[in-house]
Structure formats: C-alpha cells, structure tokens
Amino acid sequence: MEPNMNQLLKWSIENSETPSTDPSSITDPKAERPSGQSINQEAIDSLFGGPSDADLMKASMAAIQSPDITLDNKLIAFDNFEQLIENIDNANNMESLGLWDPLLSLLKSEHADLRRYAAWCVGTAVQNNVKAQKALLSGAAITDLVKLSIEDANEQVRRKAIYALSSEVRNYQPGLDVAVKALPKGFAPEGAIDAGNMAAVDKVIEQLRENSARKAA
C-alpha cells in the first residue's frame, strides 16, 4: 500500500470503533455501520493537503484487500467506502478507478461480514444509478447476488444481497431480466416482468425476503 494511503487508513482506524453487533440494528442499513466517526475532512487536509474522494476510495479498497489489515479494520475501511459511494459521481467513478472487480470479488469472501459489506456497497452504488446498474451487468455479479440472497447461511448477508438486487432491477430492464433468469422456479412469475412496474418487482423482492426469513427461523 502506498505510504500516504497507509497513513490515511491509520487515521481512519484510530478515529473509528468496532462495528456494532447489536442484532436490533439489522433492519436499518445505516444502523449497521461501525459506530465511529466518519472521515474528518479538516484533519485529512492538514495531513495530506486534501486527498480527493477517488484517493479515499482507492485507499479504502486497498485496505480491504490487504492481508496486513485486521478484519475489524477492513470493516471500517468498507464503511468509509460505502459512505463515499453514496455520492452518485463517486459511484460512477468506480469503473474508471478499477474498483468494481475487487468489490465484486468480495461477494465470495470466506468472511460473512465482507460478503455483507460487498453486497451493501453494490446496492448503494447502483441505486437509482443507470450507469452503475449497467456496470454490474458485466460478469456474473447478478447471479452471485441471487445465490447469496437465497443460499448464504448468514441472514445479514442475504438481506444485503436482496437489497443489492432490489436496487439493480428497479427501472433497469437488463438487470431485471438477468436476475429473473437466475432465480429458481417459484421466485418470479412466469413470463416477462416490466422493470418499471414497481408492484411486480416488489413481489419478486418480497419472495426473496420471505425465503430469507424462513431460513432464519
């Protein structure tokens, strides 16, 4: 990791806390964040002359992928990354920064928390964002999310995978078509579904949620 990125990560970790494990927080995506402070721009500016959001995104992803970073600190870096890509311009820059591939690879992580955060970040990036929805079409990401939403042993991972799918398929027909094709029989109605028909899309998403709830029972 570049020295300035390493220093930035260290600052972020020192000003954050371990993610909450309170089970009551799982119904609210924002409640699942680590409870520490978000990035303090003035402090960063004084250290490094004001790194861009692109620099912060790359630093966060480098930390998440680093074998030298503890899991707890990877989650802090992941939380910072998710906050950054809430900005649609930052989400759209993920492709040019080469951040989609490493993010999607984490959907297959052996660590449930990393799978959960990866799915969460996908959902944040593609929500109401056609450019990001299109980027997600490459490879097998949608199929991977369908599999996570149905088969993953961790309920929170399933929830975030469903959130990501819901964000991808709404008002984006190519994404919905791929998702429906990947779903097992019974999760979607026979025939075509219009991505602009929110009632029809909601039925598919609700089927996934009900299945996840039954699996958790």
Short mmCIF file of C-alpha atoms in Angstrom, two decimals:
data_model
loop_
_atom_site.label_atom_id
_atom_site.label_comp_id
_atom_site.label_asym_id
_atom_site.label_seq_id
_atom_site.Cartn_x
_atom_site.Cartn_y
_atom_site.Cartn_z
CA MET A 1 0.00 0.00 0.00
CA GLU A 2 1.32 3.49 -0.82
CA PRO A 3 2.60 5.36 2.28
CA ASN A 4 0.03 8.14 2.08
CA MET A 5 -2.80 5.62 1.76
CA ASN A 6 -1.42 3.68 4.71
CA GLN A 7 -1.34 6.85 6.82
CA LEU A 8 -4.87 7.71 5.76
CA LEU A 9 -6.12 4.28 6.75
CA LYS A 10 -4.34 4.53 10.11
CA TRP A 11 -6.02 7.88 10.81
CA SER A 12 -9.41 6.44 9.84
CA ILE A 13 -8.98 3.41 12.08
CA GLU A 14 -7.84 5.47 15.06
CA ASN A 15 -10.94 7.63 14.74
CA SER A 16 -13.39 4.78 14.38
CA GLU A 17 -14.75 1.99 16.54
CA THR A 18 -15.55 -1.66 16.04
CA PRO A 19 -18.80 -2.30 14.11
CA SER A 20 -21.89 -2.77 16.21
CA THR A 21 -23.08 -6.34 16.75
CA ASP A 22 -26.46 -5.31 18.10
CA PRO A 23 -28.94 -7.61 16.31
CA SER A 24 -31.64 -4.97 16.56
CA SER A 25 -29.75 -2.85 14.05
CA ILE A 26 -30.08 -5.22 11.10
CA THR A 27 -33.38 -3.81 9.87
CA ASP A 28 -31.82 -0.45 9.13
CA PRO A 29 -28.88 -0.47 6.70
CA LYS A 30 -27.41 2.67 8.20
CA ALA A 31 -27.64 1.17 11.70
CA GLU A 32 -25.14 -1.49 10.72
CA ARG A 33 -22.28 0.94 10.31
CA PRO A 34 -19.34 0.90 12.65
CA SER A 35 -20.17 3.47 15.30
CA GLY A 36 -17.01 5.54 14.96
CA GLN A 37 -16.65 8.97 13.42
CA SER A 38 -16.80 9.46 9.68
CA ILE A 39 -13.81 10.90 7.86
CA ASN A 40 -12.91 14.36 9.19
CA GLN A 41 -12.01 16.41 6.14
CA GLU A 42 -10.10 19.11 8.05
CA ALA A 43 -7.87 16.54 9.70
CA ILE A 44 -7.20 14.84 6.37
CA ASP A 45 -6.48 18.16 4.70
CA SER A 46 -3.93 19.04 7.36
CA LEU A 47 -2.19 15.71 6.90
CA PHE A 48 -2.16 15.28 3.14
CA GLY A 49 -3.28 18.50 1.51
CA GLY A 50 -6.79 17.23 0.84
CA PRO A 51 -6.94 13.85 -0.90
CA SER A 52 -9.72 13.51 -3.45
CA ASP A 53 -12.68 11.20 -2.99
CA ALA A 54 -11.08 8.99 -5.63
CA ASP A 55 -7.95 8.71 -3.47
CA LEU A 56 -10.04 7.85 -0.43
CA MET A 57 -11.97 5.21 -2.35
CA LYS A 58 -8.78 3.60 -3.60
CA ALA A 59 -7.25 3.74 -0.13
CA SER A 60 -10.29 2.08 1.39
CA MET A 61 -10.33 -0.72 -1.18
CA ALA A 62 -6.58 -1.24 -0.81
CA ALA A 63 -7.08 -1.66 2.93
CA ILE A 64 -9.96 -4.09 2.46
CA GLN A 65 -7.80 -6.25 0.21
CA SER A 66 -4.62 -6.01 2.27
CA PRO A 67 -3.53 -9.20 4.08
CA ASP A 68 -1.88 -6.99 6.71
CA ILE A 69 -5.14 -5.37 7.87
CA THR A 70 -7.32 -6.97 10.55
CA LEU A 71 -10.92 -7.89 9.75
CA ASP A 72 -12.29 -5.23 12.11
CA ASN A 73 -10.23 -2.56 10.36
CA LYS A 74 -11.26 -3.86 6.94
CA LEU A 75 -14.87 -3.27 8.02
CA ILE A 76 -14.03 0.29 9.00
CA ALA A 77 -12.44 0.82 5.59
CA PHE A 78 -15.51 -0.76 3.97
CA ASP A 79 -17.79 1.60 5.87
CA ASN A 80 -15.79 4.59 4.66
CA PHE A 81 -16.01 3.26 1.11
CA GLU A 82 -19.79 2.84 1.35
CA GLN A 83 -20.22 6.39 2.59
CA LEU A 84 -18.13 7.73 -0.29
CA ILE A 85 -20.12 5.94 -2.98
CA GLU A 86 -23.40 7.29 -1.64
CA ASN A 87 -22.37 10.20 -3.85
CA ILE A 88 -23.52 9.26 -7.36
CA ASP A 89 -20.46 10.81 -9.00
CA ASN A 90 -18.18 8.70 -6.83
CA ALA A 91 -20.24 5.60 -7.62
CA ASN A 92 -19.92 6.37 -11.32
CA ASN A 93 -16.15 6.74 -10.96
CA MET A 94 -15.79 3.20 -9.64
CA GLU A 95 -15.47 1.82 -13.17
CA SER A 96 -12.67 4.17 -14.25
CA LEU A 97 -10.87 3.60 -10.94
CA GLY A 98 -11.00 -0.16 -11.43
CA LEU A 99 -12.94 -0.70 -8.20
CA TRP A 100 -15.80 -2.84 -9.46
CA ASP A 101 -13.80 -6.03 -9.91
CA PRO A 102 -12.25 -6.06 -6.42
CA LEU A 103 -15.61 -5.15 -4.87
CA LEU A 104 -17.47 -7.92 -6.66
CA SER A 105 -14.78 -10.46 -5.82
CA LEU A 106 -15.59 -9.87 -2.15
CA LEU A 107 -19.08 -11.27 -2.68
CA LYS A 108 -17.29 -14.63 -2.49
CA SER A 109 -15.19 -13.85 0.58
CA GLU A 110 -14.91 -16.52 3.25
CA HIS A 111 -15.84 -13.85 5.80
CA ALA A 112 -19.58 -13.19 6.10
CA ASP A 113 -19.01 -9.58 7.15
CA LEU A 114 -17.02 -8.89 3.98
CA ARG A 115 -19.70 -10.53 1.83
CA ARG A 116 -22.30 -8.43 3.63
CA TYR A 117 -20.44 -5.18 3.08
CA ALA A 118 -19.69 -6.04 -0.55
CA ALA A 119 -23.39 -6.60 -1.26
CA TRP A 120 -24.27 -3.46 0.69
CA CYS A 121 -21.86 -1.35 -1.38
CA VAL A 122 -23.21 -2.82 -4.60
CA GLY A 123 -26.71 -1.82 -3.56
CA THR A 124 -25.61 1.69 -2.67
CA ALA A 125 -23.72 2.16 -5.93
CA VAL A 126 -26.49 1.00 -8.27
CA GLN A 127 -29.49 2.54 -6.51
CA ASN A 128 -31.18 4.99 -8.92
CA ASN A 129 -27.98 5.00 -11.00
CA VAL A 130 -28.25 3.61 -14.54
CA LYS A 131 -24.51 3.87 -15.21
CA ALA A 132 -23.71 1.73 -12.19
CA GLN A 133 -26.59 -0.65 -12.93
CA LYS A 134 -25.05 -1.18 -16.36
CA ALA A 135 -21.59 -1.76 -14.86
CA LEU A 136 -23.00 -4.51 -12.65
CA LEU A 137 -24.19 -6.44 -15.70
CA SER A 138 -20.66 -7.49 -16.61
CA GLY A 139 -19.58 -10.91 -15.41
CA ALA A 140 -21.72 -12.99 -13.07
CA ALA A 141 -22.35 -10.43 -10.33
CA ILE A 142 -26.15 -10.56 -10.51
CA THR A 143 -26.13 -14.35 -10.48
CA ASP A 144 -23.78 -14.25 -7.48
CA LEU A 145 -26.17 -11.90 -5.66
CA VAL A 146 -29.12 -14.16 -6.40
CA LYS A 147 -27.20 -17.09 -4.96
CA LEU A 148 -26.24 -15.12 -1.83
CA SER A 149 -29.82 -13.91 -1.34
CA ILE A 150 -31.14 -17.48 -1.31
CA GLU A 151 -28.34 -19.73 -0.12
CA ASP A 152 -25.99 -17.80 2.15
CA ALA A 153 -26.03 -19.13 5.72
CA ASN A 154 -25.78 -15.62 7.17
CA GLU A 155 -29.07 -13.73 7.40
CA GLN A 156 -27.46 -10.29 7.17
CA VAL A 157 -25.62 -11.30 4.01
CA ARG A 158 -28.91 -12.47 2.49
CA ARG A 159 -30.57 -9.17 3.45
CA LYS A 160 -27.86 -7.09 1.82
CA ALA A 161 -27.83 -9.27 -1.30
CA ILE A 162 -31.59 -8.74 -1.61
CA TYR A 163 -31.08 -5.00 -1.13
CA ALA A 164 -28.48 -5.01 -3.92
CA LEU A 165 -30.78 -6.94 -6.26
CA SER A 166 -33.68 -4.63 -5.47
CA SER A 167 -31.54 -1.60 -6.31
CA GLU A 168 -30.24 -3.18 -9.51
CA VAL A 169 -33.53 -4.31 -11.05
CA ARG A 170 -35.78 -1.33 -10.41
CA ASN A 171 -36.32 0.67 -13.58
CA TYR A 172 -33.48 -1.23 -15.27
CA GLN A 173 -34.79 -3.93 -17.57
CA PRO A 174 -31.48 -5.63 -18.47
CA GLY A 175 -30.66 -6.15 -14.80
CA LEU A 176 -34.13 -7.47 -14.03
CA ASP A 177 -34.03 -9.90 -16.95
CA VAL A 178 -30.71 -11.37 -15.76
CA ALA A 179 -31.93 -11.62 -12.17
CA VAL A 180 -35.21 -13.32 -13.11
CA LYS A 181 -33.36 -15.81 -15.30
CA ALA A 182 -31.05 -16.66 -12.38
CA LEU A 183 -33.86 -17.12 -9.85
CA PRO A 184 -35.08 -20.64 -9.09
CA LYS A 185 -38.58 -21.56 -10.16
CA GLY A 186 -41.22 -20.07 -7.90
CA PHE A 187 -39.41 -16.87 -7.02
CA ALA A 188 -40.69 -14.95 -10.03
CA PRO A 189 -43.92 -15.17 -12.03
CA GLU A 190 -43.96 -16.83 -15.43
CA GLY A 191 -43.39 -14.52 -18.37
CA ALA A 192 -41.73 -11.15 -18.69
CA ILE A 193 -41.71 -8.57 -15.90
CA ASP A 194 -41.55 -4.85 -16.61
CA ALA A 195 -38.76 -3.23 -14.58
CA GLY A 196 -40.86 -0.10 -14.38
CA ASN A 197 -43.75 -1.97 -12.76
CA MET A 198 -42.88 -1.50 -9.09
CA ALA A 199 -45.69 -3.74 -7.87
CA ALA A 200 -44.39 -6.64 -9.97
CA VAL A 201 -40.79 -6.03 -8.92
CA ASP A 202 -41.87 -5.78 -5.28
CA LYS A 203 -43.45 -9.24 -5.50
CA VAL A 204 -40.16 -10.77 -6.62
CA ILE A 205 -38.18 -8.99 -3.91
CA GLU A 206 -40.75 -9.92 -1.27
CA GLN A 207 -40.44 -13.58 -2.26
CA LEU A 208 -36.72 -13.35 -1.58
CA ARG A 209 -37.30 -11.65 1.77
CA GLU A 210 -39.84 -14.24 2.85
CA ASN A 211 -37.50 -17.04 1.89
CA SER A 212 -34.69 -15.42 3.88
CA ALA A 213 -36.97 -15.03 6.91
CA ARG A 214 -37.98 -18.71 6.74
CA LYS A 215 -34.35 -19.73 6.53
CA ALA A 216 -33.59 -17.68 9.64
CA ALA A 217 -36.47 -19.17 11.64
#
